[in-house]
Structures are given as C-alpha cells and as structure tokens.
C-alpha cells in the first residue's frame, strides 16, 4: 500500500514540477533568441559604422587634398607675383 502511495505522490510532485521547468526552458530559449537578435543588430550596426568610417576617411582625404592643392595654387600665385 505504501508503495502505491509513494508512486502517486511522486507522480503528483512531477506534475507540479513540470510547469516551472517548462517555463524556465522557455525563458532560457527567449533569452538566447533575444541575444541572437541583438548580436545580429550589432553586426549590422558595426558594418554600417565601418562603411561610414571608410566613407568619412575618404571624404577627409579628398578635403585634405583639396586644401593642399589650394595652398599649392596660392603658393604658385605668390611666386608669380614675387618674381614677375
């Protein structure tokens, strides 16, 4: 008789544990899904930042070349004025 009672109590306690365990499993799955989503967004933002940084470096180089060419032009003009 006590053997049957132990089986019934074991089954009841297992039935009581199933909802918290499944809830915990779902929580962990959602956590990893969210982390994966955030990592994908981070990867996209990082690639966008790298493209932006390369673009800005290119623009900065173009601007520097433009400024240097402007200075060279002014220097040539000054030389022409001084020696002519």
JSON list of C-alpha atoms in Angstrom, two decimals:
[
{"chain": "A", "resi": 1, "resn": "UNK", "atom": "CA", "xyz": [0.00, 0.00, 0.00]},
{"chain": "A", "resi": 2, "resn": "UNK", "atom": "CA", "xyz": [2.75, 2.47, 0.87]},
{"chain": "A", "resi": 3, "resn": "UNK", "atom": "CA", "xyz": [4.42, 1.67, -2.44]},
{"chain": "A", "resi": 4, "resn": "UNK", "atom": "CA", "xyz": [1.31, 2.83, -4.33]},
{"chain": "A", "resi": 5, "resn": "UNK", "atom": "CA", "xyz": [1.11, 6.00, -2.22]},
{"chain": "A", "resi": 6, "resn": "UNK", "atom": "CA", "xyz": [4.77, 6.76, -2.98]},
{"chain": "A", "resi": 7, "resn": "UNK", "atom": "CA", "xyz": [4.14, 6.32, -6.72]},
{"chain": "A", "resi": 8, "resn": "UNK", "atom": "CA", "xyz": [1.09, 8.60, -6.57]},
{"chain": "A", "resi": 9, "resn": "UNK", "atom": "CA", "xyz": [2.96, 11.26, -4.56]},
{"chain": "A", "resi": 10, "resn": "UNK", "atom": "CA", "xyz": [5.90, 11.02, -6.97]},
{"chain": "A", "resi": 11, "resn": "UNK", "atom": "CA", "xyz": [3.59, 11.47, -9.94]},
{"chain": "A", "resi": 12, "resn": "UNK", "atom": "CA", "xyz": [1.88, 14.45, -8.29]},
{"chain": "A", "resi": 13, "resn": "UNK", "atom": "CA", "xyz": [5.21, 16.08, -7.44]},
{"chain": "A", "resi": 14, "resn": "UNK", "atom": "CA", "xyz": [6.44, 15.53, -11.01]},
{"chain": "A", "resi": 15, "resn": "UNK", "atom": "CA", "xyz": [3.21, 17.07, -12.31]},
{"chain": "A", "resi": 16, "resn": "UNK", "atom": "CA", "xyz": [3.80, 20.05, -10.02]},
{"chain": "A", "resi": 17, "resn": "UNK", "atom": "CA", "xyz": [7.37, 20.47, -11.27]},
{"chain": "A", "resi": 18, "resn": "UNK", "atom": "CA", "xyz": [6.59, 20.33, -14.99]},
{"chain": "A", "resi": 19, "resn": "UNK", "atom": "CA", "xyz": [5.14, 23.89, -15.35]},
{"chain": "A", "resi": 20, "resn": "UNK", "atom": "CA", "xyz": [8.09, 25.67, -13.64]},
{"chain": "A", "resi": 21, "resn": "UNK", "atom": "CA", "xyz": [10.60, 23.60, -15.61]},
{"chain": "A", "resi": 22, "resn": "UNK", "atom": "CA", "xyz": [8.89, 24.28, -18.94]},
{"chain": "A", "resi": 23, "resn": "UNK", "atom": "CA", "xyz": [8.63, 27.96, -18.01]},
{"chain": "A", "resi": 24, "resn": "UNK", "atom": "CA", "xyz": [12.35, 28.03, -17.22]},
{"chain": "A", "resi": 25, "resn": "UNK", "atom": "CA", "xyz": [13.15, 26.32, -20.53]},
{"chain": "A", "resi": 26, "resn": "UNK", "atom": "CA", "xyz": [11.02, 28.86, -22.42]},
{"chain": "A", "resi": 27, "resn": "UNK", "atom": "CA", "xyz": [12.70, 31.71, -20.55]},
{"chain": "A", "resi": 28, "resn": "UNK", "atom": "CA", "xyz": [16.14, 30.41, -21.50]},
{"chain": "A", "resi": 29, "resn": "UNK", "atom": "CA", "xyz": [15.08, 29.96, -25.13]},
{"chain": "A", "resi": 30, "resn": "UNK", "atom": "CA", "xyz": [13.73, 33.51, -25.26]},
{"chain": "A", "resi": 31, "resn": "UNK", "atom": "CA", "xyz": [16.95, 34.80, -23.69]},
{"chain": "A", "resi": 32, "resn": "UNK", "atom": "CA", "xyz": [19.07, 33.14, -26.37]},
{"chain": "A", "resi": 33, "resn": "UNK", "atom": "CA", "xyz": [16.73, 34.28, -29.15]},
{"chain": "A", "resi": 34, "resn": "UNK", "atom": "CA", "xyz": [16.96, 37.84, -27.88]},
{"chain": "A", "resi": 35, "resn": "UNK", "atom": "CA", "xyz": [20.74, 37.63, -27.59]},
{"chain": "A", "resi": 36, "resn": "UNK", "atom": "CA", "xyz": [21.00, 36.30, -31.15]},
{"chain": "A", "resi": 37, "resn": "UNK", "atom": "CA", "xyz": [18.75, 39.10, -32.41]},
{"chain": "A", "resi": 38, "resn": "UNK", "atom": "CA", "xyz": [20.79, 41.73, -30.56]},
{"chain": "A", "resi": 39, "resn": "UNK", "atom": "CA", "xyz": [24.02, 40.27, -31.94]},
{"chain": "A", "resi": 40, "resn": "UNK", "atom": "CA", "xyz": [22.65, 40.41, -35.49]},
{"chain": "A", "resi": 41, "resn": "UNK", "atom": "CA", "xyz": [21.65, 44.06, -34.96]},
{"chain": "A", "resi": 42, "resn": "UNK", "atom": "CA", "xyz": [25.10, 44.77, -33.51]},
{"chain": "A", "resi": 43, "resn": "UNK", "atom": "CA", "xyz": [26.76, 43.14, -36.53]},
{"chain": "A", "resi": 44, "resn": "UNK", "atom": "CA", "xyz": [24.66, 45.25, -38.90]},
{"chain": "A", "resi": 45, "resn": "UNK", "atom": "CA", "xyz": [25.43, 48.43, -36.96]},
{"chain": "A", "resi": 46, "resn": "UNK", "atom": "CA", "xyz": [29.12, 47.59, -36.86]},
{"chain": "A", "resi": 47, "resn": "UNK", "atom": "CA", "xyz": [29.27, 47.01, -40.61]},
{"chain": "A", "resi": 48, "resn": "UNK", "atom": "CA", "xyz": [27.35, 50.26, -41.14]},
{"chain": "A", "resi": 49, "resn": "UNK", "atom": "CA", "xyz": [29.83, 52.04, -38.87]},
{"chain": "A", "resi": 50, "resn": "UNK", "atom": "CA", "xyz": [32.78, 50.56, -40.76]},
{"chain": "A", "resi": 51, "resn": "UNK", "atom": "CA", "xyz": [31.30, 51.73, -44.07]},
{"chain": "A", "resi": 52, "resn": "UNK", "atom": "CA", "xyz": [30.63, 55.18, -42.58]},
{"chain": "A", "resi": 53, "resn": "UNK", "atom": "CA", "xyz": [34.17, 55.38, -41.19]},
{"chain": "A", "resi": 54, "resn": "UNK", "atom": "CA", "xyz": [35.68, 54.42, -44.54]},
{"chain": "A", "resi": 55, "resn": "UNK", "atom": "CA", "xyz": [33.47, 56.97, -46.28]},
{"chain": "A", "resi": 56, "resn": "UNK", "atom": "CA", "xyz": [34.47, 59.71, -43.83]},
{"chain": "A", "resi": 57, "resn": "UNK", "atom": "CA", "xyz": [38.16, 58.86, -44.19]},
{"chain": "A", "resi": 58, "resn": "UNK", "atom": "CA", "xyz": [37.78, 59.08, -47.97]},
{"chain": "A", "resi": 59, "resn": "UNK", "atom": "CA", "xyz": [35.99, 62.45, -47.64]},
{"chain": "A", "resi": 60, "resn": "UNK", "atom": "CA", "xyz": [38.64, 63.68, -45.23]},
{"chain": "A", "resi": 61, "resn": "UNK", "atom": "CA", "xyz": [41.41, 62.65, -47.63]},
{"chain": "A", "resi": 62, "resn": "UNK", "atom": "CA", "xyz": [39.62, 64.37, -50.51]},
{"chain": "A", "resi": 63, "resn": "UNK", "atom": "CA", "xyz": [39.23, 67.51, -48.40]},
{"chain": "A", "resi": 64, "resn": "UNK", "atom": "CA", "xyz": [42.89, 67.41, -47.37]},
{"chain": "A", "resi": 65, "resn": "UNK", "atom": "CA", "xyz": [43.95, 67.01, -50.99]},
{"chain": "A", "resi": 66, "resn": "UNK", "atom": "CA", "xyz": [41.68, 69.91, -51.93]},
{"chain": "A", "resi": 67, "resn": "UNK", "atom": "CA", "xyz": [43.19, 72.10, -49.20]},
{"chain": "A", "resi": 68, "resn": "UNK", "atom": "CA", "xyz": [46.74, 71.14, -50.14]},
{"chain": "A", "resi": 69, "resn": "UNK", "atom": "CA", "xyz": [46.06, 71.79, -53.82]},
{"chain": "A", "resi": 70, "resn": "UNK", "atom": "CA", "xyz": [44.57, 75.16, -52.86]},
{"chain": "A", "resi": 71, "resn": "UNK", "atom": "CA", "xyz": [47.68, 76.02, -50.84]},
{"chain": "A", "resi": 72, "resn": "UNK", "atom": "CA", "xyz": [49.94, 74.95, -53.70]},
{"chain": "A", "resi": 73, "resn": "UNK", "atom": "CA", "xyz": [47.95, 77.09, -56.11]},
{"chain": "A", "resi": 74, "resn": "UNK", "atom": "CA", "xyz": [48.19, 80.09, -53.76]},
{"chain": "A", "resi": 75, "resn": "UNK", "atom": "CA", "xyz": [51.93, 79.50, -53.38]},
{"chain": "A", "resi": 76, "resn": "UNK", "atom": "CA", "xyz": [52.40, 79.43, -57.15]},
{"chain": "A", "resi": 77, "resn": "UNK", "atom": "CA", "xyz": [50.38, 82.63, -57.45]},
{"chain": "A", "resi": 78, "resn": "UNK", "atom": "CA", "xyz": [52.53, 84.29, -54.79]},
{"chain": "A", "resi": 79, "resn": "UNK", "atom": "CA", "xyz": [55.71, 83.15, -56.57]},
{"chain": "A", "resi": 80, "resn": "UNK", "atom": "CA", "xyz": [54.42, 84.61, -59.83]},
{"chain": "A", "resi": 81, "resn": "UNK", "atom": "CA", "xyz": [53.68, 87.91, -58.09]},
{"chain": "A", "resi": 82, "resn": "UNK", "atom": "CA", "xyz": [57.06, 87.98, -56.35]},
{"chain": "A", "resi": 83, "resn": "UNK", "atom": "CA", "xyz": [59.21, 87.11, -59.37]},
{"chain": "A", "resi": 84, "resn": "UNK", "atom": "CA", "xyz": [57.32, 88.90, -62.09]}
]
